[in-house]
Short mmCIF file of C-alpha atoms and ligand atoms in Angstrom, two decimals:
data_model
loop_
_atom_site.label_atom_id
_atom_site.label_comp_id
_atom_site.label_asym_id
_atom_site.label_seq_id
_atom_site.Cartn_x
_atom_site.Cartn_y
_atom_site.Cartn_z
CA MET A 23 -60.89 21.28 -63.21
CA THR A 24 -59.87 20.39 -66.79
CA THR A 25 -56.71 21.09 -68.77
CA PRO A 26 -56.84 22.82 -72.18
CA THR A 27 -56.76 19.32 -73.70
CA GLY A 28 -59.92 18.39 -71.79
CA VAL A 29 -58.29 16.02 -69.30
CA GLY A 30 -59.79 16.26 -65.80
CA VAL A 31 -57.23 16.97 -63.05
CA GLY A 32 -57.47 17.16 -59.26
CA TRP A 33 -54.72 19.67 -58.52
CA GLU A 34 -52.61 22.32 -60.23
CA ALA A 35 -49.33 24.16 -59.72
CA ARG A 36 -47.05 26.58 -61.55
CA ALA A 37 -43.33 26.69 -62.23
CA ASP A 38 -40.90 28.37 -64.63
CA LEU A 39 -39.31 25.01 -65.33
CA VAL A 40 -40.36 21.43 -64.60
CA VAL A 41 -37.50 18.94 -64.48
CA VAL A 42 -38.58 15.34 -64.95
CA GLY A 43 -36.02 13.06 -63.33
CA GLY A 44 -33.84 13.17 -60.22
CA GLY A 45 -30.51 11.80 -61.49
CA VAL A 46 -27.33 13.62 -62.44
CA ALA A 47 -28.72 15.52 -65.44
CA GLY A 48 -32.00 16.52 -63.80
CA LEU A 49 -30.58 17.72 -60.50
CA THR A 50 -27.71 19.56 -62.19
CA ALA A 51 -30.16 21.32 -64.50
CA ALA A 52 -32.53 22.20 -61.65
CA ARG A 53 -29.69 23.80 -59.69
CA ALA A 54 -28.44 25.74 -62.72
CA ALA A 55 -31.88 27.10 -63.55
CA ALA A 56 -32.66 27.99 -59.95
CA ARG A 57 -29.36 29.88 -59.67
CA ARG A 58 -30.57 31.93 -62.64
CA GLY A 59 -33.77 32.82 -60.76
CA LEU A 60 -36.25 30.32 -62.19
CA THR A 61 -38.79 28.62 -59.96
CA VAL A 62 -38.09 24.97 -60.61
CA LEU A 63 -40.22 21.93 -59.81
CA THR A 64 -38.33 18.64 -60.03
CA LEU A 65 -40.34 15.42 -60.31
CA SER A 66 -39.05 11.92 -59.74
CA LYS A 67 -41.04 8.74 -60.29
CA GLY A 68 -39.23 6.93 -57.49
CA GLY A 69 -37.29 7.94 -54.39
CA PRO A 70 -34.02 9.88 -53.97
CA THR A 71 -31.78 6.98 -55.03
CA ASP A 72 -34.00 5.19 -57.58
CA THR A 73 -31.99 6.58 -60.47
CA SER A 74 -29.57 5.11 -63.00
CA THR A 75 -26.99 7.56 -61.69
CA GLN A 76 -27.04 5.79 -58.33
CA TYR A 77 -25.88 2.53 -59.95
CA ALA A 78 -23.03 3.91 -62.07
CA GLN A 79 -19.85 2.21 -60.98
CA GLY A 80 -16.80 2.87 -63.13
CA GLY A 81 -16.67 6.61 -63.02
CA ILE A 82 -16.57 9.82 -65.00
CA ALA A 83 -14.45 10.07 -68.14
CA VAL A 84 -12.69 13.41 -68.03
CA VAL A 85 -9.50 14.62 -69.69
CA ALA A 86 -6.57 14.27 -67.26
CA PRO A 87 -4.37 17.34 -66.61
CA THR A 88 -1.20 15.54 -67.78
CA GLY A 89 -0.58 12.89 -70.42
CA ASP A 90 -4.02 13.35 -71.95
CA SER A 91 -5.81 15.79 -74.22
CA VAL A 92 -9.25 16.76 -75.47
CA ASP A 93 -8.18 15.49 -78.90
CA SER A 94 -7.39 12.07 -77.45
CA HIS A 95 -10.69 11.81 -75.56
CA VAL A 96 -12.55 12.96 -78.69
CA ALA A 97 -10.72 10.37 -80.83
CA ASP A 98 -11.55 7.55 -78.39
CA THR A 99 -15.22 8.63 -78.28
CA LEU A 100 -15.47 8.75 -82.08
CA ALA A 101 -13.81 5.36 -82.47
CA ALA A 102 -16.14 3.72 -79.93
CA GLY A 103 -19.16 5.35 -81.61
CA GLY A 104 -18.61 3.42 -84.83
CA GLY A 105 -18.52 6.45 -87.14
CA LEU A 106 -21.95 7.72 -86.04
CA CYS A 107 -21.02 10.36 -83.45
CA ASP A 108 -21.37 14.06 -84.19
CA GLU A 109 -17.79 15.28 -83.84
CA ASP A 110 -18.77 18.87 -83.02
CA ALA A 111 -21.00 17.64 -80.19
CA VAL A 112 -18.30 15.28 -78.93
CA ARG A 113 -15.69 18.04 -78.82
CA SER A 114 -18.08 20.47 -77.16
CA ILE A 115 -19.05 18.04 -74.39
CA VAL A 116 -15.63 16.51 -73.79
CA SER A 117 -14.01 19.97 -73.57
CA ALA A 118 -16.46 20.96 -70.83
CA GLY A 119 -15.64 17.91 -68.69
CA PRO A 120 -12.93 19.32 -66.39
CA HIS A 121 -15.05 22.36 -65.51
CA ALA A 122 -18.13 20.19 -64.85
CA VAL A 123 -16.19 17.88 -62.54
CA ALA A 124 -14.66 20.85 -60.71
CA ALA A 125 -18.18 22.22 -60.12
CA LEU A 126 -19.31 18.86 -58.74
CA THR A 127 -16.28 18.71 -56.47
CA ASP A 128 -17.08 22.22 -55.21
CA LEU A 129 -20.52 20.90 -54.38
CA GLY A 130 -18.99 18.26 -52.11
CA ALA A 131 -18.46 15.17 -54.26
CA VAL A 132 -15.33 13.35 -53.14
CA PHE A 133 -13.29 11.36 -55.66
CA ASP A 134 -10.74 8.66 -54.84
CA ARG A 135 -7.10 9.70 -54.61
CA GLY A 136 -3.96 7.70 -55.20
CA ARG A 137 -0.97 7.36 -52.88
CA ASP A 138 0.50 10.51 -54.45
CA GLY A 139 -2.54 12.48 -53.30
CA ASP A 140 -3.73 13.17 -56.84
CA VAL A 141 -7.19 12.14 -58.05
CA ALA A 142 -6.89 8.45 -59.06
CA ARG A 143 -7.71 7.51 -62.64
CA THR A 144 -8.53 4.11 -64.08
CA ARG A 145 -9.05 2.75 -67.59
CA GLU A 146 -12.12 1.31 -69.22
CA GLY A 147 -12.98 -0.13 -72.61
CA GLY A 148 -12.10 2.03 -75.61
CA HIS A 149 -10.00 4.55 -73.67
CA SER A 150 -6.41 4.98 -74.79
CA THR A 151 -5.33 6.25 -71.38
CA ARG A 152 -6.27 6.21 -67.69
CA ARG A 153 -8.74 9.10 -67.49
CA ILE A 154 -11.70 7.70 -65.51
CA ILE A 155 -12.09 9.29 -62.09
CA HIS A 156 -14.04 7.32 -59.50
CA ALA A 157 -15.44 7.49 -55.98
CA GLY A 158 -15.85 4.92 -53.21
CA GLY A 159 -13.87 2.51 -55.40
CA ASP A 160 -16.75 1.36 -57.60
CA ALA A 161 -19.53 3.55 -56.19
CA THR A 162 -19.06 6.67 -58.31
CA GLY A 163 -22.73 7.13 -59.13
CA MET A 164 -23.69 6.78 -55.49
CA GLU A 165 -21.33 9.61 -54.57
CA VAL A 166 -22.53 11.83 -57.45
CA GLN A 167 -26.15 11.24 -56.41
CA ARG A 168 -25.34 11.84 -52.73
CA ALA A 169 -23.61 15.14 -53.46
CA LEU A 170 -26.40 16.36 -55.73
CA ASN A 171 -29.19 15.21 -53.41
CA ALA A 172 -27.52 17.06 -50.52
CA ALA A 173 -27.18 20.27 -52.55
CA SER A 174 -30.48 20.24 -54.40
CA LEU A 175 -33.80 21.93 -54.06
CA PRO A 176 -36.70 19.80 -52.84
CA VAL A 177 -37.85 17.12 -55.27
CA LEU A 178 -41.42 15.82 -55.61
CA PHE A 179 -40.83 12.08 -55.27
CA GLY A 180 -43.32 9.46 -56.41
CA ALA A 181 -44.52 11.79 -59.17
CA ALA A 182 -44.61 10.64 -62.80
CA ALA A 183 -44.97 12.93 -65.81
CA ALA A 184 -47.86 11.60 -67.87
CA ARG A 185 -48.02 14.05 -70.78
CA ILE A 186 -46.29 17.23 -71.93
CA LEU A 187 -48.90 19.83 -72.84
CA THR A 188 -48.19 22.06 -75.84
CA ASP A 189 -49.89 24.63 -78.00
CA ALA A 190 -48.80 26.20 -81.28
CA ARG A 191 -46.09 28.20 -79.48
CA GLY A 192 -44.55 25.31 -77.56
CA VAL A 193 -44.72 23.83 -74.06
CA THR A 194 -47.54 25.01 -71.78
CA GLY A 195 -47.51 22.45 -68.99
CA VAL A 196 -47.15 18.89 -67.86
CA LEU A 197 -49.69 16.39 -66.56
CA VAL A 198 -48.41 14.71 -63.42
CA LEU A 199 -49.59 11.62 -61.58
CA ASP A 200 -48.74 11.45 -57.89
CA GLU A 201 -50.37 10.27 -54.67
CA ARG A 202 -53.01 13.02 -55.02
CA GLY A 203 -53.98 11.70 -58.45
CA LEU A 204 -53.65 13.47 -61.78
CA GLY A 205 -52.64 17.14 -61.67
CA VAL A 206 -51.29 19.78 -64.01
CA VAL A 207 -48.24 21.98 -63.62
CA HIS A 208 -48.49 25.07 -65.80
CA THR A 209 -45.03 25.83 -67.16
CA PRO A 210 -43.42 27.15 -70.33
CA ALA A 211 -40.46 24.79 -70.01
CA VAL A 212 -39.96 21.08 -69.35
CA LEU A 213 -36.63 19.29 -69.15
CA LEU A 214 -36.73 15.54 -69.69
CA ALA A 215 -34.03 13.81 -67.65
CA THR A 216 -35.78 10.49 -67.28
CA GLY A 217 -32.83 8.16 -67.94
CA GLY A 218 -32.95 5.10 -70.14
CA LEU A 219 -34.98 2.12 -71.23
CA GLY A 220 -33.13 -0.96 -69.95
CA GLN A 221 -36.25 -2.35 -68.30
CA LEU A 222 -37.68 -3.05 -71.76
CA TYR A 223 -35.23 -5.98 -71.78
CA ALA A 224 -35.33 -9.15 -69.67
CA CYS A 225 -31.94 -8.43 -68.06
CA SER A 226 -30.50 -4.98 -67.53
CA THR A 227 -28.23 -3.02 -65.23
CA ASN A 228 -30.91 -0.30 -65.06
CA PRO A 229 -33.25 0.35 -62.11
CA ALA A 230 -36.98 -0.36 -62.24
CA GLY A 231 -37.83 3.16 -63.44
CA ALA A 232 -35.85 2.89 -66.70
CA THR A 233 -38.91 2.37 -68.89
CA ALA A 234 -38.38 4.83 -71.78
CA ASP A 235 -40.89 7.36 -70.41
CA GLY A 236 -38.94 10.33 -71.70
CA ILE A 237 -38.95 9.02 -75.25
CA ALA A 238 -42.73 8.52 -75.13
CA LEU A 239 -43.32 11.98 -73.62
CA ALA A 240 -41.10 13.65 -76.22
CA LEU A 241 -42.66 11.85 -79.17
CA HIS A 242 -46.12 12.77 -77.99
CA ALA A 243 -45.03 16.41 -77.71
CA GLY A 244 -43.77 16.37 -81.29
CA ALA A 245 -40.01 16.12 -80.68
CA ALA A 246 -37.77 13.93 -82.80
CA VAL A 247 -35.93 10.86 -81.53
CA ALA A 248 -32.94 9.24 -83.22
CA ASP A 249 -30.50 6.37 -82.82
CA VAL A 250 -32.82 4.45 -80.48
CA GLU A 251 -31.75 1.25 -82.22
CA PHE A 252 -28.36 1.61 -80.52
CA VAL A 253 -28.91 -0.01 -77.14
CA GLN A 254 -25.59 -0.74 -75.51
CA PHE A 255 -25.14 -4.13 -73.89
CA HIS A 256 -22.59 -4.10 -71.08
CA PRO A 257 -20.30 -7.11 -71.48
CA THR A 258 -19.95 -8.05 -67.82
CA VAL A 259 -23.13 -8.31 -65.79
CA LEU A 260 -23.23 -10.85 -62.96
CA TYR A 261 -24.86 -13.97 -64.37
CA ALA A 262 -27.53 -15.98 -62.55
CA ARG A 263 -29.54 -18.74 -64.22
CA GLY A 264 -32.99 -17.31 -65.01
CA GLY A 265 -31.92 -13.91 -63.60
CA GLU A 266 -34.26 -11.12 -64.70
CA GLY A 267 -34.79 -7.41 -64.07
CA ARG A 268 -31.92 -5.32 -62.69
CA ARG A 269 -28.75 -7.38 -62.46
CA PRO A 270 -25.53 -6.33 -60.68
CA LEU A 271 -22.93 -4.70 -62.92
CA ILE A 272 -19.31 -5.85 -62.82
CA SER A 273 -17.60 -2.62 -63.82
CA GLU A 274 -15.36 -2.43 -66.84
CA ALA A 275 -12.86 -0.88 -64.45
CA VAL A 276 -12.27 -4.44 -63.15
CA ARG A 277 -10.79 -5.22 -66.57
CA GLY A 278 -9.13 -1.81 -66.49
CA GLU A 279 -7.24 -2.99 -63.41
CA GLY A 280 -6.20 -6.24 -65.11
CA ALA A 281 -8.99 -8.85 -64.86
CA ARG A 282 -9.32 -11.16 -67.89
CA LEU A 283 -12.37 -12.48 -69.75
CA ILE A 284 -12.19 -16.24 -70.33
CA ASP A 285 -14.52 -19.01 -71.41
CA SER A 286 -15.27 -22.27 -69.62
CA HIS A 287 -12.07 -23.77 -71.12
CA GLY A 288 -9.93 -20.91 -69.82
CA ALA A 289 -9.43 -19.41 -73.31
CA SER A 290 -9.41 -15.63 -73.82
CA ILE A 291 -12.61 -14.21 -75.32
CA THR A 292 -11.04 -11.24 -77.07
CA ALA A 293 -7.60 -12.50 -78.18
CA GLY A 294 -7.26 -11.65 -81.88
CA VAL A 295 -10.58 -9.78 -81.91
CA HIS A 296 -9.38 -6.20 -81.32
CA PRO A 297 -6.02 -4.56 -80.56
CA LEU A 298 -7.33 -3.38 -77.17
CA GLY A 299 -8.23 -6.96 -76.19
CA ASP A 300 -10.49 -7.12 -73.14
CA LEU A 301 -10.53 -3.30 -73.13
CA ALA A 302 -11.94 -2.99 -76.63
CA PRO A 303 -15.08 -0.84 -76.94
CA ARG A 304 -18.09 -2.36 -75.26
CA ASP A 305 -20.00 -3.44 -78.37
CA VAL A 306 -16.94 -5.35 -79.61
CA VAL A 307 -16.49 -7.20 -76.31
CA SER A 308 -20.21 -7.97 -75.92
CA ARG A 309 -20.34 -9.36 -79.47
CA ALA A 310 -17.23 -11.48 -78.87
CA ILE A 311 -18.87 -12.93 -75.75
CA ALA A 312 -22.16 -13.60 -77.56
CA GLU A 313 -20.31 -15.36 -80.39
CA ARG A 314 -18.33 -17.55 -77.96
CA LEU A 315 -21.48 -18.46 -76.05
CA ALA A 316 -23.22 -19.43 -79.27
CA VAL A 317 -20.30 -21.66 -80.27
CA LEU A 318 -20.08 -23.32 -76.84
CA GLY A 319 -23.83 -23.48 -76.26
CA GLU A 320 -23.32 -21.87 -72.84
CA GLU A 321 -24.99 -19.00 -70.98
CA HIS A 322 -22.05 -17.14 -69.46
CA VAL A 323 -18.31 -16.63 -69.61
CA PHE A 324 -16.02 -15.76 -66.69
CA LEU A 325 -14.13 -12.77 -65.43
CA ASP A 326 -10.88 -13.81 -63.73
CA ALA A 327 -9.89 -11.20 -61.15
CA ARG A 328 -8.25 -13.62 -58.73
CA HIS A 329 -4.77 -12.19 -59.31
CA LEU A 330 -5.72 -8.58 -58.50
CA ASP A 331 -4.40 -7.22 -55.20
CA GLY A 332 -6.86 -5.54 -52.86
CA PHE A 333 -9.95 -6.32 -54.95
CA ALA A 334 -12.38 -5.91 -52.04
CA GLU A 335 -11.03 -2.44 -51.17
CA ARG A 336 -10.96 -1.22 -54.77
CA PHE A 337 -14.35 -2.73 -55.70
CA PRO A 338 -16.50 -2.91 -52.55
CA THR A 339 -19.87 -2.78 -54.35
CA ILE A 340 -18.94 -5.60 -56.73
CA THR A 341 -17.47 -7.63 -53.89
CA ALA A 342 -20.75 -7.32 -51.97
CA SER A 343 -22.78 -8.42 -55.04
CA CYS A 344 -20.54 -11.45 -55.50
CA LEU A 345 -20.52 -12.40 -51.81
CA ALA A 346 -24.32 -12.22 -51.81
CA VAL A 347 -24.36 -15.15 -54.24
CA GLY A 348 -21.56 -17.06 -52.51
CA LEU A 349 -18.64 -15.94 -54.73
CA ASP A 350 -15.42 -14.32 -53.53
CA PRO A 351 -13.63 -12.59 -56.44
CA ALA A 352 -10.31 -13.19 -54.66
CA ASP A 353 -10.79 -16.97 -54.99
CA ASP A 354 -13.56 -17.55 -57.54
CA LEU A 355 -14.12 -16.86 -61.21
CA ILE A 356 -17.03 -14.43 -61.68
CA PRO A 357 -19.74 -15.69 -64.10
CA VAL A 358 -20.75 -12.84 -66.44
CA ALA A 359 -22.86 -12.26 -69.55
CA PRO A 360 -23.89 -9.15 -71.52
CA ALA A 361 -27.11 -7.33 -70.53
CA ALA A 362 -28.89 -4.15 -71.66
CA HIS A 363 -27.10 -1.15 -70.16
CA TYR A 364 -27.50 2.16 -71.98
CA SER A 365 -29.63 3.87 -74.60
CA CYS A 366 -27.16 5.60 -76.94
CA GLY A 367 -29.91 7.40 -78.83
CA GLY A 368 -32.96 9.27 -77.63
CA VAL A 369 -34.61 12.67 -77.89
CA VAL A 370 -32.74 14.76 -80.45
CA THR A 371 -31.17 17.85 -78.86
CA ASP A 372 -28.40 20.30 -79.54
CA VAL A 373 -25.51 20.56 -77.09
CA HIS A 374 -27.60 22.84 -74.86
CA GLY A 375 -30.33 20.27 -74.38
CA ARG A 376 -32.78 22.08 -76.70
CA THR A 377 -35.21 20.06 -78.78
CA ALA A 378 -37.03 21.43 -81.81
CA VAL A 379 -40.17 21.97 -79.66
CA PRO A 380 -39.93 25.41 -78.01
CA GLY A 381 -39.66 24.99 -74.23
CA LEU A 382 -38.86 21.27 -74.35
CA TYR A 383 -35.37 20.19 -73.28
CA ALA A 384 -33.73 16.83 -72.70
CA ALA A 385 -30.47 15.88 -71.00
CA GLY A 386 -28.68 12.75 -69.88
CA GLU A 387 -29.41 9.25 -71.12
CA VAL A 388 -32.83 10.18 -72.54
CA ALA A 389 -31.22 12.64 -74.96
CA ARG A 390 -29.41 12.11 -78.23
CA THR A 391 -26.81 14.84 -78.51
CA GLY A 392 -24.55 13.00 -80.94
CA LEU A 393 -21.94 12.21 -78.26
CA HIS A 394 -22.42 8.44 -78.35
CA GLY A 395 -23.08 7.46 -81.96
CA ALA A 396 -23.70 3.73 -82.18
CA ASN A 397 -21.88 2.84 -78.96
CA ARG A 398 -21.16 5.04 -75.96
CA LEU A 399 -17.58 5.24 -74.73
CA ALA A 400 -17.31 3.99 -71.15
CA SER A 401 -18.00 6.58 -68.45
CA ASN A 402 -19.00 9.30 -70.91
CA SER A 403 -22.53 9.13 -69.46
CA LEU A 404 -22.04 10.87 -66.11
CA LEU A 405 -19.89 13.37 -68.01
CA GLU A 406 -22.71 14.11 -70.42
CA GLY A 407 -25.28 14.31 -67.61
CA LEU A 408 -23.20 16.93 -65.80
CA VAL A 409 -22.40 19.02 -68.87
CA LEU A 410 -25.82 18.91 -70.54
CA GLY A 411 -27.69 19.26 -67.26
CA GLU A 412 -25.87 22.52 -66.53
CA ARG A 413 -26.28 23.82 -70.07
CA ALA A 414 -29.97 22.90 -70.32
CA GLY A 415 -30.68 24.68 -67.03
CA HIS A 416 -29.02 27.82 -68.40
CA ALA A 417 -30.76 27.46 -71.77
CA ALA A 418 -34.15 27.34 -70.04
CA ALA A 419 -33.26 30.43 -68.03
CA GLU A 420 -32.15 32.33 -71.11
CA GLU A 421 -35.27 31.40 -73.00
CA ARG A 422 -37.39 32.52 -70.06
CA ALA A 423 -35.61 35.87 -70.11
CA GLY A 424 -36.26 36.19 -73.84
CA LEU A 425 -32.57 35.76 -74.52
CA ARG A 426 -32.80 32.65 -76.61
CA VAL A 427 -29.87 32.63 -78.98
CA GLU A 428 -30.74 30.66 -82.06
CA ALA A 429 -28.77 27.46 -82.38
CA THR A 430 -25.83 27.83 -84.69
CA ASP A 431 -24.45 25.22 -87.02
CA ALA A 432 -21.86 24.46 -84.36
CA THR A 433 -24.47 23.56 -81.77
CA LEU A 434 -26.85 21.55 -83.91
CA PRO A 435 -26.24 17.82 -84.30
CA ALA A 436 -25.25 16.89 -87.85
CA ARG A 437 -28.50 15.12 -88.60
CA ARG A 438 -30.54 18.22 -87.80
CA ARG A 439 -28.19 20.38 -89.87
CA ALA A 440 -28.77 18.02 -92.77
CA ASP A 441 -32.53 18.26 -92.27
CA ARG A 442 -32.69 22.05 -92.53
C1 LIG B 789 -18.87 0.37 -65.81
O1 LIG B 789 -18.49 0.71 -64.70
O2 LIG B 789 -18.40 -0.57 -66.44
C2 LIG B 789 -20.00 1.13 -66.43
C3 LIG B 789 -19.58 2.51 -66.71
C4 LIG B 789 -20.40 3.06 -67.83
O3 LIG B 789 -21.47 2.57 -68.13
O4 LIG B 789 -19.92 4.00 -68.46
#
């Protein structure tokens, strides 16, 4: 059997929508589209927990019911983004946060609560208030993935998308490589939810599958990518001499709860650098660390969390990573250095996940909606995955039903508006 492009394949299948990726954006989209009656095939290169979502620690940034506002979350996002966010996209996505989190909670995700019984909220870099909700202390992504895995349709694991097939009218299928060999799924719609590209760097917080596949697939299909030069380096990744590949994250929430960044002489890294000090936006803190390391000729700085009460209960995942290398955060300084963490740019979409190629969608880290600009605000990633996943699933369903509403100026990122 051969595809219209002449590639020989050993098997074929059909679906209304193929979702490529089994993290928060992909599974949310698959559920949304299936609820609208589409037959959905979800592919994942790895297994059920080999996603970037699984490793997210800090939480989900979402406007708190009191003492917070959409305007404040928007302002923090724009400030962190260095003047390169699309404000319309930011407002659209941030406004949808509370509803998206409520839907995830309805699905069974359980978030940590404080002594007062209310959902607990912490702070992270660039946020002007405590608005980050979390689960399992520092295992938010694990809980999001667990809830979505439990509620989702079957996923074809160990299956990689090799090529999006298109004709003059748009998407016609996707070539897939799995244990049976190369096959083709005939479909008018593909959603890329393949995550990031951290594995292109020597050290990253990303899992092995974060190899920029979605960007390559989209470019080959004729979609635009933008802002891919903005790769966010997380300031505090557990340092090990010669450490390579995926390295354990030390969540920014540790600083949100009061830990301090110091150098080998005990001096603050961020004093005088930014009014928010150790909780400045991530690019600012990572740069301050890199500059100090260059001056000192050293390879890491330290996070001092020794004075925090109940560290092991609040941060069990981080405690386990530290104990595994013989460090106890209650007694020891934690050696940390910046490492590649998040792709702020990606496949250009509107705020419904639509690319300029009919039938091709993207959501989550692989997409560039305009939310992040040059530097993503902490914990806006799970938020975006939830909101865009849901919207892209609906957009695919509407397009399938012939209901596609043309994107309006309000839904198109600024750069695409400028291009028209
Ligand atoms: C962290 O917990 O510091 C990472 C959260 C994020 O990447 O937004």
